[in-house]
PDB file of C-alpha atoms and ligand atoms in Angstrom:
ATOM      1  CA  UNK A   1       1.891  -0.409  -2.442  1.00 91.00           C
ATOM      2  CA  UNK A   2       0.108  -2.342   0.329  1.00 96.00           C
ATOM      3  CA  UNK A   3      -1.954  -4.006  -2.469  1.00 95.00           C
ATOM      4  CA  UNK A   4       1.345  -5.486  -3.697  1.00 97.00           C
ATOM      5  CA  UNK A   5       2.228  -6.679  -0.233  1.00 96.00           C
ATOM      6  CA  UNK A   6      -1.246  -8.223   0.100  1.00 94.00           C
ATOM      7  CA  UNK A   7      -0.578  -9.978  -3.279  1.00 94.00           C
ATOM      8  CA  UNK A   8       2.898 -11.182  -2.275  1.00 92.00           C
ATOM      9  CA  UNK A   9       4.474  -9.101  -5.082  1.00 96.00           C
ATOM     10  CA  UNK A  10       6.813  -7.140  -2.814  1.00 95.00           C
ATOM     11  CA  UNK A  11       8.412  -8.577   0.339  1.00 96.00           C
ATOM     12  CA  UNK A  12       7.239  -7.861   3.856  1.00 98.00           C
ATOM     13  CA  UNK A  13       7.921  -9.388   7.289  1.00 98.00           C
ATOM     14  CA  UNK A  14       4.568 -11.172   7.426  1.00 98.00           C
ATOM     15  CA  UNK A  15       3.489 -12.436  10.868  1.00 98.00           C
ATOM     16  CA  UNK A  16      -0.040 -13.691  10.056  1.00 97.00           C
ATOM     17  CA  UNK A  17      -2.105 -14.161   6.990  1.00 97.00           C
ATOM     18  CA  UNK A  18      -5.824 -15.150   6.512  1.00 98.00           C
ATOM     19  CA  UNK A  19      -8.040 -15.303   3.512  1.00 98.00           C
ATOM     20  CA  UNK A  20      -8.887 -11.708   3.805  1.00 98.00           C
ATOM     21  CA  UNK A  21      -5.990 -10.016   5.710  1.00 98.00           C
ATOM     22  CA  UNK A  22      -2.200  -9.847   6.046  1.00 98.00           C
ATOM     23  CA  UNK A  23      -0.309  -8.657   9.031  1.00 98.00           C
ATOM     24  CA  UNK A  24       3.360  -7.622   8.755  1.00 98.00           C
ATOM     25  CA  UNK A  25       5.978  -5.672  10.722  1.00 98.00           C
ATOM     26  CA  UNK A  26       6.144  -1.924  10.090  1.00 98.00           C
ATOM     27  CA  UNK A  27       9.305  -0.950   8.287  1.00 98.00           C
ATOM     28  CA  UNK A  28       9.764   2.047  10.621  1.00 98.00           C
ATOM     29  CA  UNK A  29       8.570   0.763  13.949  1.00 98.00           C
ATOM     30  CA  UNK A  30       7.418   3.375  16.513  1.00 98.00           C
ATOM     31  CA  UNK A  31       7.141   0.905  19.393  1.00 98.00           C
ATOM     32  CA  UNK A  32       8.934  -2.425  20.303  1.00 98.00           C
ATOM     33  CA  UNK A  33       5.988  -4.237  18.621  1.00 98.00           C
ATOM     34  CA  UNK A  34       4.578  -2.416  15.635  1.00 98.00           C
ATOM     35  CA  UNK A  35       2.516  -4.536  13.217  1.00 98.00           C
ATOM     36  CA  UNK A  36       0.243  -3.365  10.412  1.00 98.00           C
ATOM     37  CA  UNK A  37      -2.893  -5.343   9.567  1.00 98.00           C
ATOM     38  CA  UNK A  38      -4.336  -4.748   6.150  1.00 98.00           C
ATOM     39  CA  UNK A  39      -7.314  -6.148   4.165  1.00 98.00           C
ATOM     40  CA  UNK A  40      -6.400  -7.876   0.983  1.00 97.00           C
ATOM     41  CA  UNK A  41      -9.115  -5.786  -0.845  1.00 98.00           C
ATOM     42  CA  UNK A  42      -8.385  -2.188  -1.534  1.00 97.00           C
ATOM     43  CA  UNK A  43     -10.186   0.561   0.408  1.00 98.00           C
ATOM     44  CA  UNK A  44      -8.474   3.895   1.094  1.00 98.00           C
ATOM     45  CA  UNK A  45      -9.093   3.974   4.870  1.00 98.00           C
ATOM     46  CA  UNK A  46     -10.668   2.040   7.695  1.00 98.00           C
ATOM     47  CA  UNK A  47     -14.113   3.737   7.590  1.00 98.00           C
ATOM     48  CA  UNK A  48     -14.443   3.215   3.873  1.00 98.00           C
ATOM     49  CA  UNK A  49     -13.586  -0.477   4.431  1.00 98.00           C
ATOM     50  CA  UNK A  50     -16.181  -0.794   7.244  1.00 98.00           C
ATOM     51  CA  UNK A  51     -18.860   0.938   5.063  1.00 98.00           C
ATOM     52  CA  UNK A  52     -18.271  -1.228   2.020  1.00 98.00           C
ATOM     53  CA  UNK A  53     -17.240  -4.555   3.547  1.00 98.00           C
ATOM     54  CA  UNK A  54     -18.110  -4.752   7.270  1.00 98.00           C
ATOM     55  CA  UNK A  55     -17.207  -8.413   7.501  1.00 98.00           C
ATOM     56  CA  UNK A  56     -13.700  -7.744   6.325  1.00 98.00           C
ATOM     57  CA  UNK A  57     -13.429  -4.794   8.759  1.00 98.00           C
ATOM     58  CA  UNK A  58     -14.334  -7.230  11.570  1.00 98.00           C
ATOM     59  CA  UNK A  59     -11.729  -9.615  10.266  1.00 98.00           C
ATOM     60  CA  UNK A  60      -9.173  -6.823  10.491  1.00 98.00           C
ATOM     61  CA  UNK A  61      -9.994  -6.149  14.142  1.00 98.00           C
ATOM     62  CA  UNK A  62     -10.013  -9.781  15.027  1.00 98.00           C
ATOM     63  CA  UNK A  63      -6.581 -10.256  13.405  1.00 98.00           C
ATOM     64  CA  UNK A  64      -5.316  -7.161  15.337  1.00 98.00           C
ATOM     65  CA  UNK A  65      -6.200  -8.954  18.480  1.00 98.00           C
ATOM     66  CA  UNK A  66      -4.587 -12.161  17.340  1.00 98.00           C
ATOM     67  CA  UNK A  67      -1.377 -10.299  16.606  1.00 98.00           C
ATOM     68  CA  UNK A  68      -1.443  -8.758  20.040  1.00 98.00           C
ATOM     69  CA  UNK A  69      -1.913 -12.160  21.618  1.00 98.00           C
ATOM     70  CA  UNK A  70       0.918 -13.711  19.692  1.00 98.00           C
ATOM     71  CA  UNK A  71       3.144 -10.825  20.463  1.00 98.00           C
ATOM     72  CA  UNK A  72       2.210 -11.273  24.173  1.00 98.00           C
ATOM     73  CA  UNK A  73       1.070  -7.709  24.497  1.00 98.00           C
ATOM     74  CA  UNK A  74      -0.966  -7.184  27.701  1.00 94.00           C
ATOM     75  CA  UNK A  75      -1.690  -3.635  26.670  1.00 97.00           C
ATOM     76  CA  UNK A  76      -1.585  -2.305  23.183  1.00 98.00           C
ATOM     77  CA  UNK A  77      -3.009   0.367  20.890  1.00 98.00           C
ATOM     78  CA  UNK A  78      -4.844  -0.103  17.649  1.00 98.00           C
ATOM     79  CA  UNK A  79      -4.486   3.031  15.470  1.00 98.00           C
ATOM     80  CA  UNK A  80      -6.241   3.951  12.192  1.00 98.00           C
ATOM     81  CA  UNK A  81      -4.719   7.200  10.979  1.00 98.00           C
ATOM     82  CA  UNK A  82      -7.251   8.640   8.635  1.00 98.00           C
ATOM     83  CA  UNK A  83      -6.429  11.596   6.397  1.00 98.00           C
ATOM     84  CA  UNK A  84      -3.014  13.234   5.760  1.00 98.00           C
ATOM     85  CA  UNK A  85      -3.692  15.734   8.666  1.00 97.00           C
ATOM     86  CA  UNK A  86      -3.817  12.753  11.007  1.00 97.00           C
ATOM     87  CA  UNK A  87      -0.617  11.161   9.706  1.00 96.00           C
ATOM     88  CA  UNK A  88      -1.965   8.782   7.078  1.00 98.00           C
ATOM     89  CA  UNK A  89       0.625   8.294   4.396  1.00 98.00           C
ATOM     90  CA  UNK A  90      -0.549   5.113   2.827  1.00 98.00           C
ATOM     91  CA  UNK A  91      -4.051   5.211   1.450  1.00 98.00           C
ATOM     92  CA  UNK A  92      -4.870   1.435   1.780  1.00 98.00           C
ATOM     93  CA  UNK A  93      -6.775   0.719   4.993  1.00 98.00           C
ATOM     94  CA  UNK A  94      -4.409  -0.477   7.762  1.00 98.00           C
ATOM     95  CA  UNK A  95      -4.508  -1.002  11.522  1.00 98.00           C
ATOM     96  CA  UNK A  96      -1.359  -0.166  13.450  1.00 98.00           C
ATOM     97  CA  UNK A  97      -1.006  -2.629  16.402  1.00 98.00           C
ATOM     98  CA  UNK A  98       1.533  -1.070  18.794  1.00 98.00           C
ATOM     99  CA  UNK A  99       2.755  -2.149  22.123  1.00 98.00           C
ATOM    100  CA  UNK A 100       5.713  -3.097  24.271  1.00 98.00           C
ATOM    101  CA  UNK A 101       6.148   0.315  25.826  1.00 97.00           C
ATOM    102  CA  UNK A 102       4.024   2.776  27.846  1.00 96.00           C
ATOM    103  CA  UNK A 103       1.479   4.655  25.675  1.00 96.00           C
ATOM    104  CA  UNK A 104       0.671   8.348  26.246  1.00 95.00           C
ATOM    105  CA  UNK A 105      -2.901   9.608  26.245  1.00 97.00           C
ATOM    106  CA  UNK A 106      -3.993  11.726  24.443  1.00 96.00           C
ATOM    107  CA  UNK A 107      -1.790  10.637  21.549  1.00 92.00           C
ATOM    108  CA  UNK A 108       0.071  13.290  19.698  1.00 81.00           C
TER     109      UNK A 108
HETATM  110  P1  AMP B 201       0.175   5.690   8.028  1.00 52.83           P
HETATM  111  O1  AMP B 201       1.185   6.809   8.159  1.00 52.83           O
HETATM  112  O2  AMP B 201      -0.851   5.602   9.131  1.00 52.83           O
HETATM  113  O3  AMP B 201      -0.471   5.679   6.672  1.00 52.83           O
HETATM  114  O4  AMP B 201       1.003   4.319   8.163  1.00 52.83           O
HETATM  115  C1  AMP B 201       1.805   3.802   7.131  1.00 52.83           C
HETATM  116  C2  AMP B 201       2.865   2.946   7.744  1.00 52.83           C
HETATM  117  O5  AMP B 201       3.337   2.109   6.740  1.00 52.83           O
HETATM  118  C3  AMP B 201       4.022   3.640   8.346  1.00 52.83           C
HETATM  119  O6  AMP B 201       4.160   3.381   9.761  1.00 52.83           O
HETATM  120  C4  AMP B 201       5.218   3.176   7.562  1.00 52.83           C
HETATM  121  O7  AMP B 201       6.391   3.004   8.329  1.00 52.83           O
HETATM  122  C5  AMP B 201       4.673   1.822   7.034  1.00 52.83           C
HETATM  123  N1  AMP B 201       5.308   1.345   5.798  1.00 52.83           N
HETATM  124  C6  AMP B 201       5.396   1.975   4.594  1.00 52.83           C
HETATM  125  N2  AMP B 201       5.911   1.145   3.686  1.00 52.83           N
HETATM  126  C7  AMP B 201       6.076  -0.054   4.338  1.00 52.83           C
HETATM  127  C8  AMP B 201       6.588  -1.373   3.861  1.00 52.83           C
HETATM  128  N3  AMP B 201       6.995  -1.516   2.643  1.00 52.83           N
HETATM  129  N4  AMP B 201       6.643  -2.349   4.756  1.00 52.83           N
HETATM  130  C9  AMP B 201       6.233  -2.150   6.026  1.00 52.83           C
HETATM  131  N5  AMP B 201       5.718  -0.988   6.534  1.00 52.83           N
HETATM  132  C10 AMP B 201       5.664   0.091   5.628  1.00 52.83           C
END
């Protein structure tokens, strides 16, 4: 499904786009700012992306920082849920960029 968002085939609230990534607002936000950054290429999770295409993994992290800057987040969290036991529900690599409220540590 995120492949279709990357291809522009299903709508999303896109906040940034580069040649290799798309950033869009999470449909079910868990923080005042909750943006997902995805690679346009398909890999099932962040580690797989980094192993196969490290340059695009770096693009993803750079874009996460750009989103945080544009959203004026002084503190924020970048989350990569990996595996269903950790809460991953969409098996296309994505970074959650979350901020705008206090963050607990350790996360649940
Ligand atoms: P995860 O559970 O880590 O795999 O994260 C998947 C995220 O994608 C969840 O936070 C969902 O709310 C979000 N999501 C699912 N479908 C869409 C969509 N069509 N547009 C925006 N966010 C979505």
